[in-house]
Amino acid sequence: MATTQWSLDPTHSELQFKVKHLMITTVTGSMNTLTGSLIAETEDFENAKVTFEADINSIDTGNTDRDNHLKSGDFFDGEQFPKMTFTSSSFEKDGGDYVLKGDLTLKGTTKPIKLNVEFGGIATDPWGNTKAGFTVSGKINRTDFGLTWNAALETGGVMVSEDVRILGELQFVKQA
């Protein structure tokens, strides 16, 4: 069976994370350096193999001090673990969309996760490139990956939630 290779278009893709701060507001960050591929055996992408990588040192929350803290050993330890990686184990249709399961590796720890994937469609850009778009969403517990830093608040609770929402807008380019 013929396979089709798709490569992530990093200029038209984004990966964000959202986490509660002080349990009253949400802070959003991005990982700005991304690579990935999707290998499909069918035109509907069912059972496609997905790989993804993000550079930890490309984290951007709009605040340099917070970014540096996230890159430090308290959180991601970007010096020792410079990449976040994902390798799929399944990509199954769920109505018109998909459920993506696979192994996420952060800070040297690999755990299975599940992501919801909304298929945006396929289009041809003005230069003749065929592109496919996907919106990815899910949630992980950061402590499962060794990201355990926190601070107790005088009023009760903690400074940073354990739950982290993942949101991605990913565009792939079909390879000839």
mmCIF file with all atom_site columns, C-alpha atoms in Angstrom:
data_model
loop_
_atom_site.group_PDB
_atom_site.id
_atom_site.type_symbol
_atom_site.label_atom_id
_atom_site.label_alt_id
_atom_site.label_comp_id
_atom_site.label_asym_id
_atom_site.label_entity_id
_atom_site.label_seq_id
_atom_site.pdbx_PDB_ins_code
_atom_site.Cartn_x
_atom_site.Cartn_y
_atom_site.Cartn_z
_atom_site.occupancy
_atom_site.B_iso_or_equiv
_atom_site.pdbx_formal_charge
_atom_site.auth_seq_id
_atom_site.auth_comp_id
_atom_site.auth_asym_id
_atom_site.auth_atom_id
_atom_site.pdbx_PDB_model_num
ATOM 1   C CA . MET A 1 1   ? 0.000   0.000  0.000  1.00 0.00 ? 1   MET A CA 1
ATOM 2   C CA . ALA A 1 2   ? 1.342   3.437  -0.946 1.00 0.00 ? 2   ALA A CA 1
ATOM 3   C CA . THR A 1 3   ? 2.050   5.908  1.817  1.00 0.00 ? 3   THR A CA 1
ATOM 4   C CA . THR A 1 4   ? 1.901   9.675  1.705  1.00 0.00 ? 4   THR A CA 1
ATOM 5   C CA . GLN A 1 5   ? 4.365   11.751 3.683  1.00 0.00 ? 5   GLN A CA 1
ATOM 6   C CA . TRP A 1 6   ? 3.244   15.092 5.141  1.00 0.00 ? 6   TRP A CA 1
ATOM 7   C CA . SER A 1 7   ? 5.664   17.492 6.877  1.00 0.00 ? 7   SER A CA 1
ATOM 8   C CA . LEU A 1 8   ? 4.709   20.089 9.452  1.00 0.00 ? 8   LEU A CA 1
ATOM 9   C CA . ASP A 1 9   ? 4.658   23.633 8.089  1.00 0.00 ? 9   ASP A CA 1
ATOM 10  C CA . PRO A 1 10  ? 6.121   25.500 11.086 1.00 0.00 ? 10  PRO A CA 1
ATOM 11  C CA . THR A 1 11  ? 5.295   28.950 9.690  1.00 0.00 ? 11  THR A CA 1
ATOM 12  C CA . HIS A 1 12  ? 1.579   28.087 9.689  1.00 0.00 ? 12  HIS A CA 1
ATOM 13  C CA . SER A 1 13  ? 1.493   26.003 12.884 1.00 0.00 ? 13  SER A CA 1
ATOM 14  C CA . GLU A 1 14  ? 1.452   26.771 16.579 1.00 0.00 ? 14  GLU A CA 1
ATOM 15  C CA . LEU A 1 15  ? 1.547   24.839 19.815 1.00 0.00 ? 15  LEU A CA 1
ATOM 16  C CA . GLN A 1 16  ? 0.279   26.429 23.008 1.00 0.00 ? 16  GLN A CA 1
ATOM 17  C CA . PHE A 1 17  ? -0.103  25.363 26.616 1.00 0.00 ? 17  PHE A CA 1
ATOM 18  C CA . LYS A 1 18  ? -2.429  26.894 29.181 1.00 0.00 ? 18  LYS A CA 1
ATOM 19  C CA . VAL A 1 19  ? -2.171  26.553 32.949 1.00 0.00 ? 19  VAL A CA 1
ATOM 20  C CA . LYS A 1 20  ? -4.025  28.127 35.866 1.00 0.00 ? 20  LYS A CA 1
ATOM 21  C CA . HIS A 1 21  ? -1.980  30.600 37.923 1.00 0.00 ? 21  HIS A CA 1
ATOM 22  C CA . LEU A 1 22  ? -3.058  31.266 41.523 1.00 0.00 ? 22  LEU A CA 1
ATOM 23  C CA . MET A 1 23  ? -6.126  29.217 40.511 1.00 0.00 ? 23  MET A CA 1
ATOM 24  C CA . ILE A 1 24  ? -7.826  32.427 39.311 1.00 0.00 ? 24  ILE A CA 1
ATOM 25  C CA . THR A 1 25  ? -6.440  33.119 35.816 1.00 0.00 ? 25  THR A CA 1
ATOM 26  C CA . THR A 1 26  ? -4.882  31.202 32.968 1.00 0.00 ? 26  THR A CA 1
ATOM 27  C CA . VAL A 1 27  ? -1.380  31.836 31.632 1.00 0.00 ? 27  VAL A CA 1
ATOM 28  C CA . THR A 1 28  ? -0.714  30.908 28.012 1.00 0.00 ? 28  THR A CA 1
ATOM 29  C CA . GLY A 1 29  ? 2.620   29.914 26.549 1.00 0.00 ? 29  GLY A CA 1
ATOM 30  C CA . SER A 1 30  ? 3.856   28.769 23.166 1.00 0.00 ? 30  SER A CA 1
ATOM 31  C CA . MET A 1 31  ? 6.588   26.516 21.914 1.00 0.00 ? 31  MET A CA 1
ATOM 32  C CA . ASN A 1 32  ? 7.812   28.348 18.842 1.00 0.00 ? 32  ASN A CA 1
ATOM 33  C CA . THR A 1 33  ? 10.252  25.872 17.261 1.00 0.00 ? 33  THR A CA 1
ATOM 34  C CA . LEU A 1 34  ? 8.353   22.838 15.959 1.00 0.00 ? 34  LEU A CA 1
ATOM 35  C CA . THR A 1 35  ? 8.937   19.921 13.605 1.00 0.00 ? 35  THR A CA 1
ATOM 36  C CA . GLY A 1 36  ? 6.703   17.010 12.761 1.00 0.00 ? 36  GLY A CA 1
ATOM 37  C CA . SER A 1 37  ? 5.508   14.515 10.216 1.00 0.00 ? 37  SER A CA 1
ATOM 38  C CA . LEU A 1 38  ? 2.410   12.576 9.366  1.00 0.00 ? 38  LEU A CA 1
ATOM 39  C CA . ILE A 1 39  ? 2.580   9.397  7.281  1.00 0.00 ? 39  ILE A CA 1
ATOM 40  C CA . ALA A 1 40  ? -0.768  8.266  5.900  1.00 0.00 ? 40  ALA A CA 1
ATOM 41  C CA . GLU A 1 41  ? -1.737  5.118  4.033  1.00 0.00 ? 41  GLU A CA 1
ATOM 42  C CA . THR A 1 42  ? -5.243  6.381  3.246  1.00 0.00 ? 42  THR A CA 1
ATOM 43  C CA . GLU A 1 43  ? -6.661  9.704  2.042  1.00 0.00 ? 43  GLU A CA 1
ATOM 44  C CA . ASP A 1 44  ? -8.745  10.051 5.217  1.00 0.00 ? 44  ASP A CA 1
ATOM 45  C CA . PHE A 1 45  ? -5.621  9.858  7.446  1.00 0.00 ? 45  PHE A CA 1
ATOM 46  C CA . GLU A 1 46  ? -7.031  6.988  9.541  1.00 0.00 ? 46  GLU A CA 1
ATOM 47  C CA . ASN A 1 47  ? -4.193  5.091  11.249 1.00 0.00 ? 47  ASN A CA 1
ATOM 48  C CA . ALA A 1 48  ? -1.649  7.733  10.182 1.00 0.00 ? 48  ALA A CA 1
ATOM 49  C CA . LYS A 1 49  ? 1.672   7.735  12.005 1.00 0.00 ? 49  LYS A CA 1
ATOM 50  C CA . VAL A 1 50  ? 2.356   11.089 13.649 1.00 0.00 ? 50  VAL A CA 1
ATOM 51  C CA . THR A 1 51  ? 5.621   12.339 15.122 1.00 0.00 ? 51  THR A CA 1
ATOM 52  C CA . PHE A 1 52  ? 6.201   15.731 16.633 1.00 0.00 ? 52  PHE A CA 1
ATOM 53  C CA . GLU A 1 53  ? 9.023   17.606 18.329 1.00 0.00 ? 53  GLU A CA 1
ATOM 54  C CA . ALA A 1 54  ? 9.206   20.982 20.065 1.00 0.00 ? 54  ALA A CA 1
ATOM 55  C CA . ASP A 1 55  ? 12.293  22.826 21.278 1.00 0.00 ? 55  ASP A CA 1
ATOM 56  C CA . ILE A 1 56  ? 11.941  23.523 25.021 1.00 0.00 ? 56  ILE A CA 1
ATOM 57  C CA . ASN A 1 57  ? 14.185  26.568 24.702 1.00 0.00 ? 57  ASN A CA 1
ATOM 58  C CA . SER A 1 58  ? 11.660  28.131 22.317 1.00 0.00 ? 58  SER A CA 1
ATOM 59  C CA . ILE A 1 59  ? 9.081   28.517 25.134 1.00 0.00 ? 59  ILE A CA 1
ATOM 60  C CA . ASP A 1 60  ? 7.485   31.956 25.070 1.00 0.00 ? 60  ASP A CA 1
ATOM 61  C CA . THR A 1 61  ? 4.905   33.188 27.577 1.00 0.00 ? 61  THR A CA 1
ATOM 62  C CA . GLY A 1 62  ? 5.468   36.869 26.901 1.00 0.00 ? 62  GLY A CA 1
ATOM 63  C CA . ASN A 1 63  ? 7.514   37.233 30.103 1.00 0.00 ? 63  ASN A CA 1
ATOM 64  C CA . THR A 1 64  ? 11.276  36.608 30.016 1.00 0.00 ? 64  THR A CA 1
ATOM 65  C CA . ASP A 1 65  ? 11.585  35.842 33.741 1.00 0.00 ? 65  ASP A CA 1
ATOM 66  C CA . ARG A 1 66  ? 8.756   33.284 33.587 1.00 0.00 ? 66  ARG A CA 1
ATOM 67  C CA . ASP A 1 67  ? 10.189  31.787 30.376 1.00 0.00 ? 67  ASP A CA 1
ATOM 68  C CA . ASN A 1 68  ? 13.589  31.360 32.032 1.00 0.00 ? 68  ASN A CA 1
ATOM 69  C CA . HIS A 1 69  ? 11.958  29.761 35.089 1.00 0.00 ? 69  HIS A CA 1
ATOM 70  C CA . LEU A 1 70  ? 10.046  27.310 32.856 1.00 0.00 ? 70  LEU A CA 1
ATOM 71  C CA . LYS A 1 71  ? 13.268  26.392 31.017 1.00 0.00 ? 71  LYS A CA 1
ATOM 72  C CA . SER A 1 72  ? 15.097  25.822 34.332 1.00 0.00 ? 72  SER A CA 1
ATOM 73  C CA . GLY A 1 73  ? 15.375  22.631 36.356 1.00 0.00 ? 73  GLY A CA 1
ATOM 74  C CA . ASP A 1 74  ? 12.283  23.632 38.355 1.00 0.00 ? 74  ASP A CA 1
ATOM 75  C CA . PHE A 1 75  ? 10.191  22.804 35.294 1.00 0.00 ? 75  PHE A CA 1
ATOM 76  C CA . PHE A 1 76  ? 11.363  21.561 31.868 1.00 0.00 ? 76  PHE A CA 1
ATOM 77  C CA . ASP A 1 77  ? 15.147  21.585 32.479 1.00 0.00 ? 77  ASP A CA 1
ATOM 78  C CA . GLY A 1 78  ? 15.781  22.642 28.880 1.00 0.00 ? 78  GLY A CA 1
ATOM 79  C CA . GLU A 1 79  ? 19.546  22.326 29.231 1.00 0.00 ? 79  GLU A CA 1
ATOM 80  C CA . GLN A 1 80  ? 19.393  18.611 30.045 1.00 0.00 ? 80  GLN A CA 1
ATOM 81  C CA . PHE A 1 81  ? 16.147  17.823 28.161 1.00 0.00 ? 81  PHE A CA 1
ATOM 82  C CA . PRO A 1 82  ? 16.010  20.225 25.186 1.00 0.00 ? 82  PRO A CA 1
ATOM 83  C CA . LYS A 1 83  ? 13.148  18.517 23.307 1.00 0.00 ? 83  LYS A CA 1
ATOM 84  C CA . MET A 1 84  ? 9.550   17.550 23.902 1.00 0.00 ? 84  MET A CA 1
ATOM 85  C CA . THR A 1 85  ? 8.600   14.651 21.619 1.00 0.00 ? 85  THR A CA 1
ATOM 86  C CA . PHE A 1 86  ? 5.435   12.808 20.666 1.00 0.00 ? 86  PHE A CA 1
ATOM 87  C CA . THR A 1 87  ? 5.072   9.534  18.736 1.00 0.00 ? 87  THR A CA 1
ATOM 88  C CA . SER A 1 88  ? 1.622   8.236  17.899 1.00 0.00 ? 88  SER A CA 1
ATOM 89  C CA . SER A 1 89  ? 0.360   4.764  18.662 1.00 0.00 ? 89  SER A CA 1
ATOM 90  C CA . SER A 1 90  ? -3.042  5.282  16.980 1.00 0.00 ? 90  SER A CA 1
ATOM 91  C CA . PHE A 1 91  ? -4.943  7.874  14.948 1.00 0.00 ? 91  PHE A CA 1
ATOM 92  C CA . GLU A 1 92  ? -8.567  6.799  14.779 1.00 0.00 ? 92  GLU A CA 1
ATOM 93  C CA . LYS A 1 93  ? -11.596 8.429  13.197 1.00 0.00 ? 93  LYS A CA 1
ATOM 94  C CA . ASP A 1 94  ? -14.264 9.686  15.565 1.00 0.00 ? 94  ASP A CA 1
ATOM 95  C CA . GLY A 1 95  ? -17.072 10.934 13.335 1.00 0.00 ? 95  GLY A CA 1
ATOM 96  C CA . GLY A 1 96  ? -15.493 13.610 11.134 1.00 0.00 ? 96  GLY A CA 1
ATOM 97  C CA . ASP A 1 97  ? -12.616 14.100 13.534 1.00 0.00 ? 97  ASP A CA 1
ATOM 98  C CA . TYR A 1 98  ? -9.960  11.914 15.192 1.00 0.00 ? 98  TYR A CA 1
ATOM 99  C CA . VAL A 1 99  ? -8.594  10.661 18.483 1.00 0.00 ? 99  VAL A CA 1
ATOM 100 C CA . LEU A 1 100 ? -4.805  10.650 18.561 1.00 0.00 ? 100 LEU A CA 1
ATOM 101 C CA . LYS A 1 101 ? -3.044  8.458  21.116 1.00 0.00 ? 101 LYS A CA 1
ATOM 102 C CA . GLY A 1 102 ? 0.660   8.162  21.657 1.00 0.00 ? 102 GLY A CA 1
ATOM 103 C CA . ASP A 1 103 ? 3.676   8.658  23.855 1.00 0.00 ? 103 ASP A CA 1
ATOM 104 C CA . LEU A 1 104 ? 4.669   12.127 25.029 1.00 0.00 ? 104 LEU A CA 1
ATOM 105 C CA . THR A 1 105 ? 8.187   12.615 26.379 1.00 0.00 ? 105 THR A CA 1
ATOM 106 C CA . LEU A 1 106 ? 8.924   15.585 28.623 1.00 0.00 ? 106 LEU A CA 1
ATOM 107 C CA . LYS A 1 107 ? 11.904  16.039 30.907 1.00 0.00 ? 107 LYS A CA 1
ATOM 108 C CA . GLY A 1 108 ? 13.056  12.461 30.266 1.00 0.00 ? 108 GLY A CA 1
ATOM 109 C CA . THR A 1 109 ? 9.705   10.905 31.181 1.00 0.00 ? 109 THR A CA 1
ATOM 110 C CA . THR A 1 110 ? 7.493   9.166  28.623 1.00 0.00 ? 110 THR A CA 1
ATOM 111 C CA . LYS A 1 111 ? 3.772   8.661  29.249 1.00 0.00 ? 111 LYS A CA 1
ATOM 112 C CA . PRO A 1 112 ? 0.805   7.770  27.046 1.00 0.00 ? 112 PRO A CA 1
ATOM 113 C CA . ILE A 1 113 ? -1.606  10.617 26.284 1.00 0.00 ? 113 ILE A CA 1
ATOM 114 C CA . LYS A 1 114 ? -4.786  11.099 24.295 1.00 0.00 ? 114 LYS A CA 1
ATOM 115 C CA . LEU A 1 115 ? -5.520  14.150 22.152 1.00 0.00 ? 115 LEU A CA 1
ATOM 116 C CA . ASN A 1 116 ? -8.645  15.214 20.302 1.00 0.00 ? 116 ASN A CA 1
ATOM 117 C CA . VAL A 1 117 ? -8.029  16.224 16.701 1.00 0.00 ? 117 VAL A CA 1
ATOM 118 C CA . GLU A 1 118 ? -10.400 18.284 14.593 1.00 0.00 ? 118 GLU A CA 1
ATOM 119 C CA . PHE A 1 119 ? -9.759  17.914 10.864 1.00 0.00 ? 119 PHE A CA 1
ATOM 120 C CA . GLY A 1 120 ? -9.851  21.328 9.178  1.00 0.00 ? 120 GLY A CA 1
ATOM 121 C CA . GLY A 1 121 ? -9.630  20.038 5.625  1.00 0.00 ? 121 GLY A CA 1
ATOM 122 C CA . ILE A 1 122 ? -7.260  19.993 2.686  1.00 0.00 ? 122 ILE A CA 1
ATOM 123 C CA . ALA A 1 123 ? -6.440  22.962 0.460  1.00 0.00 ? 123 ALA A CA 1
ATOM 124 C CA . THR A 1 124 ? -3.938  23.916 -2.227 1.00 0.00 ? 124 THR A CA 1
ATOM 125 C CA . ASP A 1 125 ? -1.995  27.120 -1.635 1.00 0.00 ? 125 ASP A CA 1
ATOM 126 C CA . PRO A 1 126 ? -1.201  29.623 -4.459 1.00 0.00 ? 126 PRO A CA 1
ATOM 127 C CA . TRP A 1 127 ? 2.157   27.872 -5.076 1.00 0.00 ? 127 TRP A CA 1
ATOM 128 C CA . GLY A 1 128 ? 0.578   24.479 -5.719 1.00 0.00 ? 128 GLY A CA 1
ATOM 129 C CA . ASN A 1 129 ? 1.342   22.927 -2.316 1.00 0.00 ? 129 ASN A CA 1
ATOM 130 C CA . THR A 1 130 ? -1.301  20.587 -0.900 1.00 0.00 ? 130 THR A CA 1
ATOM 131 C CA . LYS A 1 131 ? -1.889  21.265 2.783  1.00 0.00 ? 131 LYS A CA 1
ATOM 132 C CA . ALA A 1 132 ? -3.925  19.600 5.517  1.00 0.00 ? 132 ALA A CA 1
ATOM 133 C CA . GLY A 1 133 ? -5.009  21.378 8.689  1.00 0.00 ? 133 GLY A CA 1
ATOM 134 C CA . PHE A 1 134 ? -5.705  20.010 12.147 1.00 0.00 ? 134 PHE A CA 1
ATOM 135 C CA . THR A 1 135 ? -6.689  21.512 15.496 1.00 0.00 ? 135 THR A CA 1
ATOM 136 C CA . VAL A 1 136 ? -5.346  19.481 18.415 1.00 0.00 ? 136 VAL A CA 1
ATOM 137 C CA . SER A 1 137 ? -6.515  19.713 22.021 1.00 0.00 ? 137 SER A CA 1
ATOM 138 C CA . GLY A 1 138 ? -5.976  17.765 25.195 1.00 0.00 ? 138 GLY A CA 1
ATOM 139 C CA . LYS A 1 139 ? -4.891  17.897 28.793 1.00 0.00 ? 139 LYS A CA 1
ATOM 140 C CA . ILE A 1 140 ? -1.997  16.431 30.753 1.00 0.00 ? 140 ILE A CA 1
ATOM 141 C CA . ASN A 1 141 ? -0.976  16.426 34.395 1.00 0.00 ? 141 ASN A CA 1
ATOM 142 C CA . ARG A 1 142 ? 2.450   18.079 34.458 1.00 0.00 ? 142 ARG A CA 1
ATOM 143 C CA . THR A 1 143 ? 3.535   16.199 37.604 1.00 0.00 ? 143 THR A CA 1
ATOM 144 C CA . ASP A 1 144 ? 3.276   12.922 35.646 1.00 0.00 ? 144 ASP A CA 1
ATOM 145 C CA . PHE A 1 145 ? 6.292   14.214 33.688 1.00 0.00 ? 145 PHE A CA 1
ATOM 146 C CA . GLY A 1 146 ? 8.370   15.374 36.653 1.00 0.00 ? 146 GLY A CA 1
ATOM 147 C CA . LEU A 1 147 ? 7.326   19.037 36.417 1.00 0.00 ? 147 LEU A CA 1
ATOM 148 C CA . THR A 1 148 ? 6.527   19.276 40.110 1.00 0.00 ? 148 THR A CA 1
ATOM 149 C CA . TRP A 1 149 ? 7.619   22.767 41.191 1.00 0.00 ? 149 TRP A CA 1
ATOM 150 C CA . ASN A 1 150 ? 4.904   24.697 43.022 1.00 0.00 ? 150 ASN A CA 1
ATOM 151 C CA . ALA A 1 151 ? 4.321   27.071 45.906 1.00 0.00 ? 151 ALA A CA 1
ATOM 152 C CA . ALA A 1 152 ? 1.592   26.939 48.534 1.00 0.00 ? 152 ALA A CA 1
ATOM 153 C CA . LEU A 1 153 ? -0.561  30.025 48.915 1.00 0.00 ? 153 LEU A CA 1
ATOM 154 C CA . GLU A 1 154 ? -1.428  31.598 52.274 1.00 0.00 ? 154 GLU A CA 1
ATOM 155 C CA . THR A 1 155 ? -5.088  31.536 51.270 1.00 0.00 ? 155 THR A CA 1
ATOM 156 C CA . GLY A 1 156 ? -4.929  27.828 50.446 1.00 0.00 ? 156 GLY A CA 1
ATOM 157 C CA . GLY A 1 157 ? -4.280  26.173 47.136 1.00 0.00 ? 157 GLY A CA 1
ATOM 158 C CA . VAL A 1 158 ? -1.154  26.378 45.037 1.00 0.00 ? 158 VAL A CA 1
ATOM 159 C CA . MET A 1 159 ? 0.435   28.824 42.648 1.00 0.00 ? 159 MET A CA 1
ATOM 160 C CA . VAL A 1 160 ? 0.401   26.617 39.517 1.00 0.00 ? 160 VAL A CA 1
ATOM 161 C CA . SER A 1 161 ? -2.206  24.033 38.548 1.00 0.00 ? 161 SER A CA 1
ATOM 162 C CA . GLU A 1 162 ? -1.114  20.480 37.834 1.00 0.00 ? 162 GLU A CA 1
ATOM 163 C CA . ASP A 1 163 ? -3.458  20.355 34.819 1.00 0.00 ? 163 ASP A CA 1
ATOM 164 C CA . VAL A 1 164 ? -2.058  21.756 31.595 1.00 0.00 ? 164 VAL A CA 1
ATOM 165 C CA . ARG A 1 165 ? -4.221  22.203 28.516 1.00 0.00 ? 165 ARG A CA 1
ATOM 166 C CA . ILE A 1 166 ? -2.548  21.642 25.157 1.00 0.00 ? 166 ILE A CA 1
ATOM 167 C CA . LEU A 1 167 ? -3.805  23.451 22.054 1.00 0.00 ? 167 LEU A CA 1
ATOM 168 C CA . GLY A 1 168 ? -2.314  23.189 18.598 1.00 0.00 ? 168 GLY A CA 1
ATOM 169 C CA . GLU A 1 169 ? -3.083  24.538 15.147 1.00 0.00 ? 169 GLU A CA 1
ATOM 170 C CA . LEU A 1 170 ? -1.066  22.330 12.847 1.00 0.00 ? 170 LEU A CA 1
ATOM 171 C CA . GLN A 1 171 ? -0.703  22.576 9.093  1.00 0.00 ? 171 GLN A CA 1
ATOM 172 C CA . PHE A 1 172 ? 1.035   19.825 7.143  1.00 0.00 ? 172 PHE A CA 1
ATOM 173 C CA . VAL A 1 173 ? 2.429   19.992 3.599  1.00 0.00 ? 173 VAL A CA 1
ATOM 174 C CA . LYS A 1 174 ? 2.080   16.956 1.335  1.00 0.00 ? 174 LYS A CA 1
ATOM 175 C CA . GLN A 1 175 ? 5.475   15.812 0.098  1.00 0.00 ? 175 GLN A CA 1
ATOM 176 C CA . ALA A 1 176 ? 5.933   14.871 -3.562 1.00 0.00 ? 176 ALA A CA 1
#
